[in-house]
Short mmCIF file of C-alpha atoms in Angstrom, two decimals:
data_model
loop_
_atom_site.label_atom_id
_atom_site.label_comp_id
_atom_site.label_asym_id
_atom_site.label_seq_id
_atom_site.Cartn_x
_atom_site.Cartn_y
_atom_site.Cartn_z
CA GLN A 842 40.00 -30.93 -60.61
CA VAL A 843 40.60 -27.63 -58.82
CA THR A 844 40.26 -28.90 -55.40
CA GLY A 845 42.87 -31.87 -53.81
CA PRO A 846 44.39 -33.91 -52.18
CA SER A 847 43.57 -36.52 -54.88
CA GLY A 848 44.41 -40.12 -55.55
CA ASP A 849 48.08 -39.97 -57.44
CA GLY A 850 49.52 -38.14 -54.57
CA THR A 851 49.68 -34.61 -55.87
CA ASP A 852 47.59 -31.87 -54.12
CA ALA A 853 46.64 -28.13 -55.42
CA VAL A 854 46.46 -24.52 -52.92
CA VAL A 855 42.68 -23.14 -54.44
CA ILE A 856 42.73 -19.03 -53.48
CA LEU A 857 39.22 -17.82 -53.59
CA GLU A 858 39.42 -14.17 -53.30
CA LYS A 859 36.02 -11.79 -53.04
CA THR A 860 37.01 -9.24 -55.31
CA PRO A 861 36.50 -5.44 -55.20
CA PHE A 862 33.22 -3.44 -55.86
CA HIS A 863 32.86 -1.75 -59.77
CA GLU A 864 31.96 1.59 -58.89
CA GLU A 865 29.88 1.44 -61.61
CA LYS A 866 27.66 -1.70 -61.42
CA VAL A 867 26.97 -1.06 -58.08
CA LEU A 868 23.22 0.41 -59.10
CA GLU A 869 22.78 -2.30 -61.22
CA LEU A 870 23.72 -4.24 -58.04
CA LEU A 871 21.21 -2.07 -56.11
CA LYS A 872 18.21 -2.95 -58.94
CA LYS A 873 19.50 -6.81 -59.55
CA HIS A 874 19.61 -8.24 -56.28
CA THR A 875 17.86 -11.66 -56.69
CA LYS A 876 16.71 -10.99 -52.63
CA LEU A 877 16.53 -8.13 -50.30
CA GLU A 878 16.26 -9.62 -46.40
CA LEU A 879 15.27 -7.25 -43.66
CA GLN A 880 18.21 -7.57 -41.17
CA MET A 881 18.15 -5.19 -38.44
CA ARG A 882 15.90 -1.15 -38.16
CA ASN A 883 16.79 1.22 -35.16
CA ASP A 884 16.16 4.87 -35.87
CA ILE A 885 17.40 5.96 -39.06
CA TYR A 886 20.39 2.37 -39.78
CA SER A 887 18.38 -0.27 -41.57
CA MET A 888 20.96 -3.61 -42.01
CA TYR A 889 19.73 -5.71 -45.14
CA HIS A 890 21.21 -9.73 -46.15
CA LEU A 891 21.30 -8.57 -50.29
CA TYR A 892 21.60 -11.92 -52.61
CA PRO A 893 22.97 -10.81 -56.07
CA PRO A 894 23.06 -12.17 -59.26
CA PRO A 895 26.17 -14.40 -59.85
CA GLU A 896 27.54 -11.66 -62.75
CA LEU A 897 27.83 -9.40 -59.69
CA SER A 898 29.64 -11.03 -57.83
CA GLU A 899 32.84 -12.24 -59.30
CA ILE A 900 35.09 -14.17 -57.11
CA LYS A 901 38.65 -14.69 -58.04
CA THR A 902 40.05 -18.02 -58.35
CA THR A 903 43.71 -18.57 -58.14
CA VAL A 904 44.43 -22.33 -59.25
CA VAL A 905 48.19 -24.20 -58.00
CA TYR A 906 48.49 -27.29 -59.46
CA PRO A 907 50.27 -29.21 -59.29
CA ALA A 908 51.82 -27.44 -56.10
CA THR A 909 54.66 -28.80 -53.94
CA GLU A 910 54.80 -29.00 -49.82
CA LYS A 911 56.25 -25.86 -50.37
CA HIS A 912 53.14 -24.67 -51.48
CA LEU A 913 50.89 -26.07 -49.70
CA GLN A 914 52.43 -25.17 -46.52
CA LYS A 915 52.83 -21.72 -47.11
CA TYR A 916 49.40 -20.72 -48.36
CA MET A 917 48.69 -22.92 -44.34
CA ARG A 918 47.01 -20.57 -41.41
CA GLN A 919 49.87 -20.04 -39.11
CA ASP A 920 50.84 -17.47 -36.41
CA VAL A 921 53.90 -15.42 -37.49
CA HIS A 922 57.04 -14.58 -35.56
CA LEU A 923 58.82 -11.55 -35.45
CA VAL A 924 62.63 -12.55 -35.43
CA ARG A 925 65.68 -9.79 -35.95
CA GLU A 926 68.28 -10.73 -38.01
CA THR A 927 71.43 -8.96 -37.99
CA TRP A 928 73.61 -8.91 -40.92
CA GLU A 929 75.56 -11.92 -39.18
CA ASP A 930 72.09 -14.12 -38.96
CA TYR A 931 72.23 -13.54 -41.93
CA GLU A 932 75.31 -14.66 -43.46
CA SER A 933 75.23 -17.73 -40.42
CA ILE A 934 71.23 -18.28 -40.48
CA THR A 935 69.78 -17.30 -43.40
CA LEU A 936 71.29 -17.20 -46.70
CA PRO A 937 73.01 -21.01 -46.24
CA PHE A 938 68.84 -21.69 -45.84
CA ILE A 939 68.31 -19.85 -49.12
CA GLN A 940 70.54 -21.68 -50.72
CA SER A 941 69.27 -25.05 -49.23
CA GLN A 942 66.17 -24.99 -50.73
CA SER A 943 65.24 -24.90 -54.49
CA PHE A 944 62.02 -22.55 -55.21
CA SER A 945 61.83 -22.20 -58.69
CA LEU A 946 62.43 -19.14 -60.57
CA GLN A 947 61.25 -20.96 -63.91
CA TRP A 948 58.20 -18.50 -63.82
CA VAL A 949 60.07 -15.71 -63.12
CA TYR A 950 62.52 -16.62 -66.18
CA ASN A 951 59.39 -17.20 -68.34
CA ILE A 952 58.02 -13.73 -67.49
CA LEU A 953 60.99 -11.44 -68.60
CA GLU A 954 62.18 -13.95 -71.83
CA LYS A 955 58.57 -13.19 -72.89
CA LYS A 956 57.69 -16.97 -72.98
CA ALA A 957 54.23 -16.23 -70.53
CA GLU A 958 52.24 -13.38 -70.13
CA ALA A 959 53.83 -11.71 -72.89
CA ASP A 960 50.96 -9.71 -73.71
CA ARG A 961 49.98 -8.65 -69.99
CA ILE A 962 53.29 -6.54 -69.90
CA VAL A 963 52.82 -2.76 -68.99
CA HIS A 964 56.18 -1.43 -69.08
CA GLU A 965 59.60 -3.08 -70.63
CA ASN A 966 63.14 -1.57 -69.82
CA PRO A 967 65.42 -4.05 -71.30
CA ASP A 968 68.87 -3.02 -70.44
CA PRO A 969 70.11 -6.11 -68.70
CA SER A 970 72.18 -4.93 -66.00
CA ASP A 971 69.27 -1.60 -65.61
CA GLY A 972 66.48 -2.98 -66.41
CA PHE A 973 62.95 -4.16 -65.39
CA VAL A 974 59.43 -5.49 -66.33
CA LEU A 975 56.74 -4.85 -65.22
CA VAL A 976 53.10 -7.00 -64.90
CA PRO A 977 50.00 -7.08 -62.91
CA ASP A 978 50.34 -9.24 -59.72
CA LEU A 979 48.58 -12.73 -60.63
CA LYS A 980 46.58 -10.93 -57.50
CA TRP A 981 44.73 -8.78 -59.11
CA ASN A 982 42.75 -9.12 -61.91
CA GLN A 983 42.91 -6.06 -63.86
CA SER A 984 39.15 -5.24 -63.58
CA GLN A 985 39.01 -2.18 -61.06
CA LEU A 986 41.66 -0.18 -59.76
CA ASP A 987 41.02 -0.27 -55.96
CA ASP A 988 43.29 -3.05 -55.22
CA LEU A 989 46.07 -2.46 -58.50
CA TYR A 990 49.34 -4.41 -57.79
CA LEU A 991 51.81 -5.27 -60.16
CA ILE A 992 55.51 -6.18 -60.21
CA ALA A 993 58.54 -4.74 -61.39
CA LEU A 994 61.17 -8.16 -62.35
CA VAL A 995 64.30 -6.78 -62.94
CA HIS A 996 66.21 -8.34 -65.51
CA ARG A 997 69.61 -9.20 -63.20
CA ARG A 998 69.90 -12.83 -62.34
CA GLU A 999 72.27 -12.51 -59.04
CA VAL A 1000 70.21 -10.52 -57.21
CA LYS A 1001 68.03 -11.90 -54.59
CA SER A 1002 67.07 -9.85 -52.06
CA LEU A 1003 67.34 -5.57 -50.48
CA ARG A 1004 70.97 -8.00 -48.18
CA ASP A 1005 72.15 -7.65 -51.74
CA LEU A 1006 71.77 -4.04 -52.26
CA THR A 1007 74.11 -1.65 -52.84
CA ALA A 1008 74.26 1.62 -54.10
CA GLU A 1009 75.72 -0.13 -57.51
CA HIS A 1010 72.21 -1.01 -57.93
CA LEU A 1011 70.82 2.02 -57.99
CA PRO A 1012 70.86 3.60 -61.48
CA LEU A 1013 68.47 -0.44 -61.56
CA LEU A 1014 66.18 1.23 -58.31
CA ARG A 1015 65.63 4.91 -59.79
CA ASN A 1016 64.53 3.51 -63.02
CA ILE A 1017 62.83 1.23 -61.06
CA TRP A 1018 60.65 4.32 -59.42
CA ARG A 1019 60.83 6.43 -61.92
CA GLU A 1020 59.13 4.36 -64.09
CA GLY A 1021 57.27 1.90 -62.63
CA GLN A 1022 55.20 5.62 -61.79
CA GLU A 1023 54.91 6.93 -65.02
CA ALA A 1024 54.11 3.79 -66.44
CA ILE A 1025 51.23 3.12 -64.08
CA ALA A 1026 49.76 6.50 -64.16
CA LYS A 1027 49.74 6.33 -68.27
CA ARG A 1028 48.16 2.66 -68.67
CA PHE A 1029 46.17 3.16 -65.27
CA GLY A 1030 46.46 7.44 -65.21
CA VAL A 1031 47.10 6.53 -60.91
CA PRO A 1032 49.39 9.17 -60.50
CA GLY A 1033 52.59 8.30 -58.34
CA SER A 1034 51.46 9.97 -54.77
CA ARG A 1035 49.11 6.59 -54.68
CA LEU A 1036 51.65 4.23 -55.09
CA ARG A 1037 53.07 2.30 -52.40
CA ILE A 1038 55.92 0.91 -54.30
CA TYR A 1039 58.00 -1.96 -51.92
CA LEU A 1040 59.98 -4.46 -51.33
CA HIS A 1041 59.35 -6.69 -49.29
CA TYR A 1042 62.37 -8.71 -46.74
CA LEU A 1043 61.88 -12.03 -46.57
CA PRO A 1044 60.39 -11.65 -49.60
CA SER A 1045 58.76 -14.89 -51.33
CA TYR A 1046 61.17 -15.12 -54.41
CA TYR A 1047 64.39 -14.38 -54.55
CA HIS A 1048 64.76 -12.77 -57.20
CA LEU A 1049 64.65 -8.91 -56.92
CA HIS A 1050 61.20 -7.58 -57.64
CA VAL A 1051 59.03 -4.37 -56.30
CA HIS A 1052 55.47 -4.01 -55.48
CA PHE A 1053 53.24 -0.80 -56.79
CA THR A 1054 49.43 -1.30 -54.91
CA ALA A 1055 47.34 0.98 -54.69
CA LEU A 1056 46.85 3.26 -51.93
CA GLY A 1057 44.07 3.02 -50.74
CA TYR A 1058 44.24 -1.27 -50.92
CA ASP A 1059 45.63 -2.89 -48.03
CA ALA A 1060 47.85 -5.03 -49.89
CA PRO A 1061 48.88 -8.82 -48.21
CA GLY A 1062 52.82 -8.01 -46.57
CA SER A 1063 52.04 -4.18 -46.55
CA SER A 1064 52.88 -3.96 -42.89
CA VAL A 1065 55.66 -2.74 -41.62
CA GLU A 1066 56.95 -5.86 -40.50
CA ARG A 1067 57.64 -6.35 -43.54
CA ALA A 1068 57.88 -3.68 -46.55
CA HIS A 1069 60.51 -1.33 -47.40
CA LEU A 1070 59.34 1.66 -49.06
CA LEU A 1071 61.75 2.10 -52.27
CA ALA A 1072 61.40 5.86 -51.28
CA ASP A 1073 63.61 4.73 -48.40
CA VAL A 1074 65.89 2.12 -49.97
CA ILE A 1075 66.83 4.16 -52.32
CA ASP A 1076 67.99 7.23 -50.21
CA ASN A 1077 69.14 4.27 -46.97
CA LEU A 1078 72.44 3.09 -50.11
CA ALA A 1079 72.75 6.41 -51.39
CA THR A 1080 73.63 7.46 -47.72
CA ASP A 1081 75.48 4.69 -47.03
CA SER A 1082 76.88 1.63 -49.52
CA VAL A 1083 76.59 -1.19 -47.93
CA TYR A 1084 73.20 -0.47 -45.00
CA TYR A 1085 71.89 -3.35 -45.88
CA GLN A 1086 74.74 -5.44 -45.52
CA LYS A 1087 75.09 -4.38 -41.49
CA ARG A 1088 71.34 -3.44 -40.82
CA ALA A 1089 69.71 -5.71 -38.80
CA LEU A 1090 66.72 -6.26 -40.73
CA THR A 1091 63.35 -7.31 -39.17
CA VAL A 1092 62.23 -10.87 -40.37
CA ALA A 1093 58.65 -12.40 -39.80
CA LEU A 1094 58.94 -15.77 -39.73
CA ARG A 1095 55.90 -18.13 -38.99
CA ALA A 1096 55.73 -21.46 -37.09
CA ASP A 1097 56.51 -23.75 -39.01
CA ASP A 1098 58.55 -22.02 -40.73
CA LEU A 1099 62.28 -24.26 -40.93
CA LEU A 1100 64.07 -20.69 -41.48
CA LEU A 1101 62.17 -20.20 -37.78
CA LYS A 1102 63.83 -23.43 -36.50
CA ARG A 1103 67.38 -22.77 -37.29
CA PHE A 1104 67.06 -18.60 -35.35
CA GLN A 1105 66.05 -21.12 -32.57
CA GLU A 1106 68.88 -24.17 -33.17
CA ALA A 1107 71.31 -21.34 -32.91
CA GLY A 1108 70.05 -19.88 -29.65
CA ARG A 1109 69.01 -16.77 -31.68
CA VAL A 1110 65.63 -17.11 -30.45
CA GLN B 1003 13.86 2.96 -51.91
CA VAL B 1004 17.52 3.23 -51.00
CA THR B 1005 19.20 5.21 -53.47
CA GLY B 1006 19.77 9.05 -52.85
CA PRO B 1007 19.49 12.06 -53.65
CA SER B 1008 15.96 11.86 -52.90
CA GLY B 1009 13.03 14.40 -55.19
CA ASP B 1010 12.64 16.07 -51.30
CA GLY B 1011 15.95 17.01 -50.27
CA THR B 1012 16.96 14.13 -48.05
CA ASP B 1013 19.57 11.46 -48.92
CA ALA B 1014 20.68 8.29 -47.50
CA VAL B 1015 24.27 5.92 -47.03
CA VAL B 1016 24.24 2.65 -48.35
CA ILE B 1017 26.55 0.60 -47.11
CA LEU B 1018 28.20 -2.33 -49.43
CA GLU B 1019 30.40 -5.13 -47.67
CA LYS B 1020 31.36 -8.46 -49.28
CA THR B 1021 31.57 -10.50 -45.99
CA PRO B 1022 34.19 -12.97 -45.41
CA PHE B 1023 33.84 -16.91 -46.83
CA HIS B 1024 32.21 -19.53 -44.26
CA GLU B 1025 34.57 -22.68 -43.82
CA GLU B 1026 31.81 -25.12 -43.77
CA LYS B 1027 30.32 -23.13 -47.43
CA VAL B 1028 34.35 -23.32 -50.00
CA LEU B 1029 32.80 -26.65 -50.58
CA GLU B 1030 29.67 -25.94 -52.04
CA LEU B 1031 30.66 -22.77 -53.35
CA LEU B 1032 33.49 -24.66 -55.90
CA LYS B 1033 30.70 -27.08 -56.39
CA LYS B 1034 27.50 -25.04 -57.69
CA HIS B 1035 29.42 -21.80 -59.48
CA THR B 1036 27.72 -21.75 -61.99
CA LYS B 1037 30.68 -20.12 -64.46
CA LEU B 1038 34.55 -21.06 -64.31
CA GLU B 1039 35.77 -18.59 -66.82
CA LEU B 1040 39.90 -19.39 -67.71
CA GLN B 1041 41.57 -16.13 -67.53
CA MET B 1042 45.36 -16.88 -67.39
CA ARG B 1043 48.17 -19.87 -66.71
CA ASN B 1044 51.32 -19.79 -66.49
CA ASP B 1045 53.70 -22.63 -65.38
CA ILE B 1046 51.62 -24.22 -62.65
CA TYR B 1047 49.73 -21.58 -61.67
CA SER B 1048 46.42 -19.79 -63.00
CA MET B 1049 43.52 -17.57 -62.67
CA TYR B 1050 40.00 -18.37 -63.45
CA HIS B 1051 36.54 -15.78 -62.70
CA LEU B 1052 33.81 -17.73 -60.82
CA TYR B 1053 30.85 -16.93 -60.61
CA PRO B 1054 28.30 -18.31 -57.08
CA PRO B 1055 25.22 -18.26 -57.05
CA PRO B 1056 23.51 -15.33 -54.94
CA GLU B 1057 23.16 -17.86 -51.67
CA LEU B 1058 26.12 -18.09 -51.41
CA SER B 1059 28.26 -14.87 -51.52
CA GLU B 1060 25.37 -11.77 -49.12
CA ILE B 1061 26.29 -8.55 -49.52
CA LYS B 1062 26.04 -6.45 -45.74
CA THR B 1063 23.77 -4.18 -46.77
CA THR B 1064 23.66 -0.79 -44.43
CA VAL B 1065 21.56 1.96 -44.98
CA VAL B 1066 20.99 5.72 -42.87
CA TYR B 1067 17.96 7.31 -44.12
CA PRO B 1068 17.42 10.09 -43.96
CA ALA B 1069 21.36 10.96 -43.48
CA THR B 1070 22.63 14.25 -42.83
CA GLU B 1071 25.10 16.10 -44.43
CA LYS B 1072 27.79 14.63 -41.35
CA HIS B 1073 26.65 11.28 -42.32
CA LEU B 1074 27.38 12.24 -46.03
CA GLN B 1075 30.85 13.52 -45.01
CA LYS B 1076 31.51 10.72 -42.43
CA TYR B 1077 31.35 8.00 -45.69
CA MET B 1078 33.05 10.26 -48.55
CA ARG B 1079 35.91 7.73 -49.31
CA GLN B 1080 38.95 10.92 -48.61
CA ASP B 1081 42.12 9.85 -50.58
CA VAL B 1082 45.19 9.13 -50.03
CA HIS B 1083 48.13 11.72 -51.52
CA LEU B 1084 52.21 10.62 -50.10
CA VAL B 1085 54.56 13.46 -49.66
CA ARG B 1086 57.88 12.62 -49.82
CA GLU B 1087 58.83 15.14 -46.72
CA THR B 1088 62.54 15.91 -46.61
CA TRP B 1089 63.83 17.47 -43.52
CA GLU B 1090 63.89 20.67 -44.85
CA ASP B 1091 59.84 19.85 -45.94
CA TYR B 1092 59.41 19.68 -41.47
CA GLU B 1093 61.17 22.68 -40.23
CA SER B 1094 59.66 24.93 -43.46
CA ILE B 1095 56.34 23.36 -43.83
CA THR B 1096 55.24 21.27 -41.75
CA LEU B 1097 56.33 22.47 -38.18
CA PRO B 1098 54.69 25.46 -38.43
CA PHE B 1099 51.89 23.76 -39.57
CA ILE B 1100 51.39 21.55 -36.34
CA GLN B 1101 52.29 24.59 -34.44
CA SER B 1102 49.82 26.51 -36.19
CA GLN B 1103 47.38 23.67 -34.71
CA SER B 1104 45.94 23.84 -31.82
CA PHE B 1105 45.70 19.86 -30.91
CA SER B 1106 44.34 19.58 -27.23
CA LEU B 1107 46.54 17.08 -25.72
CA GLN B 1108 44.73 17.74 -22.49
CA TRP B 1109 43.46 13.59 -22.53
CA VAL B 1110 47.54 12.38 -22.69
CA TYR B 1111 47.97 15.23 -19.49
CA ASN B 1112 44.75 13.36 -17.72
CA ILE B 1113 46.33 9.93 -18.26
CA LEU B 1114 49.90 10.56 -17.10
CA GLU B 1115 48.52 12.55 -13.96
CA LYS B 1116 45.95 9.43 -13.15
CA LYS B 1117 43.07 12.01 -13.42
CA ALA B 1118 41.49 9.31 -16.21
CA GLU B 1119 41.78 6.18 -16.67
CA ALA B 1120 43.78 5.12 -13.84
CA ASP B 1121 42.87 1.60 -13.20
CA ARG B 1122 43.96 1.27 -17.17
CA ILE B 1123 47.46 1.07 -16.33
CA VAL B 1124 49.39 -1.69 -17.62
CA HIS B 1125 52.26 -0.88 -17.06
CA GLU B 1126 54.31 2.76 -15.65
CA ASN B 1127 58.19 3.56 -15.72
CA PRO B 1128 57.47 6.76 -12.98
CA ASP B 1129 60.96 7.94 -14.43
CA PRO B 1130 59.81 11.35 -15.16
CA SER B 1131 62.35 11.73 -18.61
CA ASP B 1132 62.95 8.37 -19.86
CA GLY B 1133 59.28 6.89 -18.35
CA PHE B 1134 56.65 6.11 -19.50
CA VAL B 1135 52.62 4.57 -19.04
CA LEU B 1136 51.31 1.28 -20.83
CA VAL B 1137 47.44 1.59 -21.54
CA PRO B 1138 45.09 -0.23 -23.23
CA ASP B 1139 44.22 1.94 -26.53
CA LEU B 1140 40.52 2.65 -26.39
CA LYS B 1141 40.34 0.75 -30.45
CA TRP B 1142 40.71 -2.79 -28.67
CA ASN B 1143 37.58 -3.79 -26.25
CA GLN B 1144 39.87 -6.42 -24.51
CA SER B 1145 37.37 -9.01 -25.24
CA GLN B 1146 40.13 -10.72 -27.34
CA LEU B 1147 43.92 -11.22 -27.96
CA ASP B 1148 43.39 -10.85 -31.30
CA ASP B 1149 42.50 -7.40 -33.19
CA LEU B 1150 45.09 -6.62 -28.73
CA TYR B 1151 46.63 -2.71 -29.17
CA LEU B 1152 48.00 -0.84 -26.30
CA ILE B 1153 50.08 2.71 -26.12
CA ALA B 1154 52.99 3.91 -24.08
CA LEU B 1155 52.86 7.25 -23.61
CA VAL B 1156 56.24 9.49 -22.62
CA HIS B 1157 56.20 11.69 -19.66
CA ARG B 1158 58.12 14.08 -20.84
CA ARG B 1159 55.56 15.83 -22.54
CA GLU B 1160 57.97 18.03 -25.06
CA VAL B 1161 59.02 14.96 -28.23
CA LYS B 1162 56.26 16.19 -30.40
CA SER B 1163 56.58 12.88 -32.48
CA LEU B 1164 60.20 11.18 -34.06
CA ARG B 1165 61.67 14.03 -36.65
CA ASP B 1166 62.57 15.34 -32.48
CA LEU B 1167 64.16 11.66 -31.72
CA THR B 1168 67.65 12.06 -31.08
CA ALA B 1169 70.57 9.36 -29.28
CA GLU B 1170 69.41 11.62 -25.93
CA HIS B 1171 66.55 9.57 -26.44
CA LEU B 1172 67.84 5.93 -26.60
CA PRO B 1173 67.30 5.18 -22.97
CA LEU B 1174 63.17 5.86 -23.11
CA LEU B 1175 63.23 3.95 -26.21
CA ARG B 1176 65.14 0.51 -25.06
CA ASN B 1177 63.10 1.34 -21.60
CA ILE B 1178 59.74 1.42 -23.72
CA TRP B 1179 60.80 -1.50 -25.93
CA ARG B 1180 61.91 -4.26 -23.03
CA GLU B 1181 59.40 -3.54 -20.24
CA GLY B 1182 56.77 -3.45 -22.71
CA GLN B 1183 56.86 -6.25 -23.95
CA GLU B 1184 57.43 -7.87 -20.20
CA ALA B 1185 54.45 -6.14 -19.60
CA ILE B 1186 52.24 -7.22 -22.28
CA ALA B 1187 53.46 -11.54 -21.94
CA LYS B 1188 53.35 -11.16 -18.20
CA ARG B 1189 49.21 -9.69 -18.35
CA PHE B 1190 47.87 -11.16 -21.39
CA GLY B 1191 50.68 -13.74 -21.80
CA VAL B 1192 51.31 -12.39 -25.82
CA PRO B 1193 55.28 -13.57 -26.18
CA GLY B 1194 57.01 -10.57 -27.85
CA SER B 1195 58.39 -12.53 -31.18
CA ARG B 1196 54.33 -12.32 -31.65
CA LEU B 1197 53.46 -7.82 -31.73
CA ARG B 1198 54.09 -4.84 -33.68
CA ILE B 1199 56.18 -2.11 -31.95
CA TYR B 1200 56.09 1.23 -33.62
CA LEU B 1201 55.85 4.33 -34.17
CA HIS B 1202 53.35 6.38 -36.45
CA TYR B 1203 54.69 9.56 -39.05
CA LEU B 1204 52.91 11.33 -38.84
CA PRO B 1205 51.30 10.42 -35.93
CA SER B 1206 47.32 11.69 -35.48
CA TYR B 1207 49.10 13.46 -31.74
CA TYR B 1208 52.15 15.63 -30.89
CA HIS B 1209 53.06 13.81 -27.72
CA LEU B 1210 55.38 11.14 -28.36
CA HIS B 1211 53.75 7.53 -28.22
CA VAL B 1212 53.94 4.05 -29.06
CA HIS B 1213 52.11 1.29 -30.81
CA PHE B 1214 51.88 -2.15 -28.93
CA THR B 1215 49.33 -4.47 -31.52
CA ALA B 1216 48.97 -8.09 -32.33
CA LEU B 1217 50.97 -9.44 -35.44
CA GLY B 1218 48.10 -10.96 -36.67
CA TYR B 1219 46.55 -7.64 -36.82
CA ASP B 1220 45.81 -5.21 -39.34
CA ALA B 1221 45.68 -2.72 -37.62
CA PRO B 1222 45.07 0.81 -39.26
CA GLY B 1223 48.10 2.48 -39.41
CA SER B 1224 50.59 -0.15 -39.10
CA SER B 1225 51.89 0.06 -43.09
CA VAL B 1226 55.30 0.97 -43.78
CA GLU B 1227 53.82 4.53 -45.42
CA ARG B 1228 52.89 5.56 -41.73
CA ALA B 1229 54.62 3.54 -39.58
CA HIS B 1230 58.03 3.07 -38.11
CA LEU B 1231 59.47 -0.34 -35.79
CA LEU B 1232 60.58 0.58 -32.56
CA ALA B 1233 63.65 -1.87 -33.70
CA ASP B 1234 64.54 0.22 -36.28
CA VAL B 1235 64.83 3.50 -34.91
CA ILE B 1236 66.77 2.92 -32.09
CA ASP B 1237 69.27 1.45 -34.44
CA ASN B 1238 69.25 4.42 -36.69
CA LEU B 1239 69.58 6.94 -33.44
CA ALA B 1240 72.13 4.60 -32.60
CA THR B 1241 73.95 4.18 -35.59
CA ASP B 1242 73.72 8.01 -35.91
CA SER B 1243 72.23 10.61 -33.41
CA VAL B 1244 70.64 13.35 -35.82
CA TYR B 1245 69.18 10.59 -37.96
CA TYR B 1246 65.47 12.18 -38.19
CA GLN B 1247 67.01 15.72 -38.75
CA LYS B 1248 68.36 15.33 -41.80
CA ARG B 1249 66.62 11.74 -43.54
CA ALA B 1250 63.84 12.37 -45.72
CA LEU B 1251 60.21 11.06 -44.25
CA THR B 1252 56.58 9.68 -45.97
CA VAL B 1253 53.71 11.28 -44.65
CA ALA B 1254 50.60 9.88 -46.57
CA LEU B 1255 48.07 12.54 -46.23
CA ARG B 1256 44.42 12.22 -46.85
CA ALA B 1257 43.31 14.63 -50.35
CA ASP B 1258 41.41 17.57 -47.46
CA ASP B 1259 44.23 17.53 -45.05
CA LEU B 1260 45.09 20.94 -44.48
CA LEU B 1261 48.74 20.13 -44.55
CA LEU B 1262 49.12 18.85 -47.93
CA LYS B 1263 47.53 22.39 -49.18
CA ARG B 1264 50.79 23.94 -47.40
CA PHE B 1265 52.96 21.16 -49.07
CA GLN B 1266 51.00 22.04 -52.39
CA GLU B 1267 51.23 25.87 -51.95
CA ALA B 1268 55.33 24.86 -51.79
CA GLY B 1269 55.03 23.40 -54.90
CA ARG B 1270 56.37 20.74 -53.25
CA VAL B 1271 53.39 18.00 -54.55
#
């Protein structure tokens, strides 16, 4: 049963996503469409409705079940507001808030310990301090490269986000930068120059991870108000070890986010 | 016949676009899917392939026939590559390239001198050194706020891009930051916290300008590989006046861009 709410008080989140076209199947699509309906014609331009057979129109379906209140909130559409978080804001508002939340990181530890998705690992550097695991993100079904999306999850567990990074983490970040690109080029044939490699701030979970997405893909969260290029992060830390412990950072918060409320209560918004 | 090339030397452009879900049909989709295939399961998360019936998966199809060479070129996909431009690269490759090109800025000067679009000006600070003009971008038809898009064009003419900015420009940038938000709140009722305010690097024209877009709108060029938040630019310059004359910056170049060729010739890619 994938739809909620259910009778016993548990809900599910069901995410439906249309996937990019497979280049090699486009000809088939044009031949095997069930129906092609003319909608409009003007000079050399015409528009049609095309109704493809099921096997050529997969919908990527992700289910979170049972889903907590927080999961429901995460996927509900909401206005977003930008807040400029100083380091002092981070220490007095954001950090206490993060620590008061109990978003489980079990799924991350499952991957790091090979208890789940072990067969999906694209690359691993097993070093406990400077190593990481590279896996396809759940948002990517791996059947086309257009929306390629992988995640590097670091082995060390005490780094919550960009705000914790110092020059001490440069070897780790440089490993991710170099080995991540090499592994993706080798496995998927996509060169590093065609990848957007970045961190989120705020991240959606507080175990350091780095996003690798196809440059041509408008991945959610790749906008400037949330994404930080790994190349910039490395350069910033190499210039100033405590860059992220003094710089103001922009955070995008949904209208119903409790953290936004904390900023409002503190008179910061 | 919608596919080309055809025997008589004429080609067609066929554009296939998957369309957004209709909210009222989602329930039907979940009930009437032909097949639901489990792909992966980890903890509370699972992924499926869902194959919908043709009537629930329309593909918008546009045909241009016969298509000229220009039509083909316009719709041909161009890969984009990222290049990490150091300050030395800027001086030896990018700057000479920009100077060798003759992009006309006449349309910008027309706006600044009220010879065009004068009735569209939303706000002006007339100071020749620290002033600017705020106008709706041509991409925005102003009939809804969802894709709000305005541009601040500075009055001074010698600042080409982010690379030219120093602490000397802080008063100008702070005027744009403050007055731009105030003017947009007053005219359109959109508060500053709902705006993405940023510069492009590389810009598409070399007269300093700042973009204001609705936060909920995935504006083209708002991705992290091209956009720089004005708030970050101001903080960077306040910390280090010559930040943009020493930092490496990422630039996104289409495969057919002559500048990419220059980087290749210089052995930098």
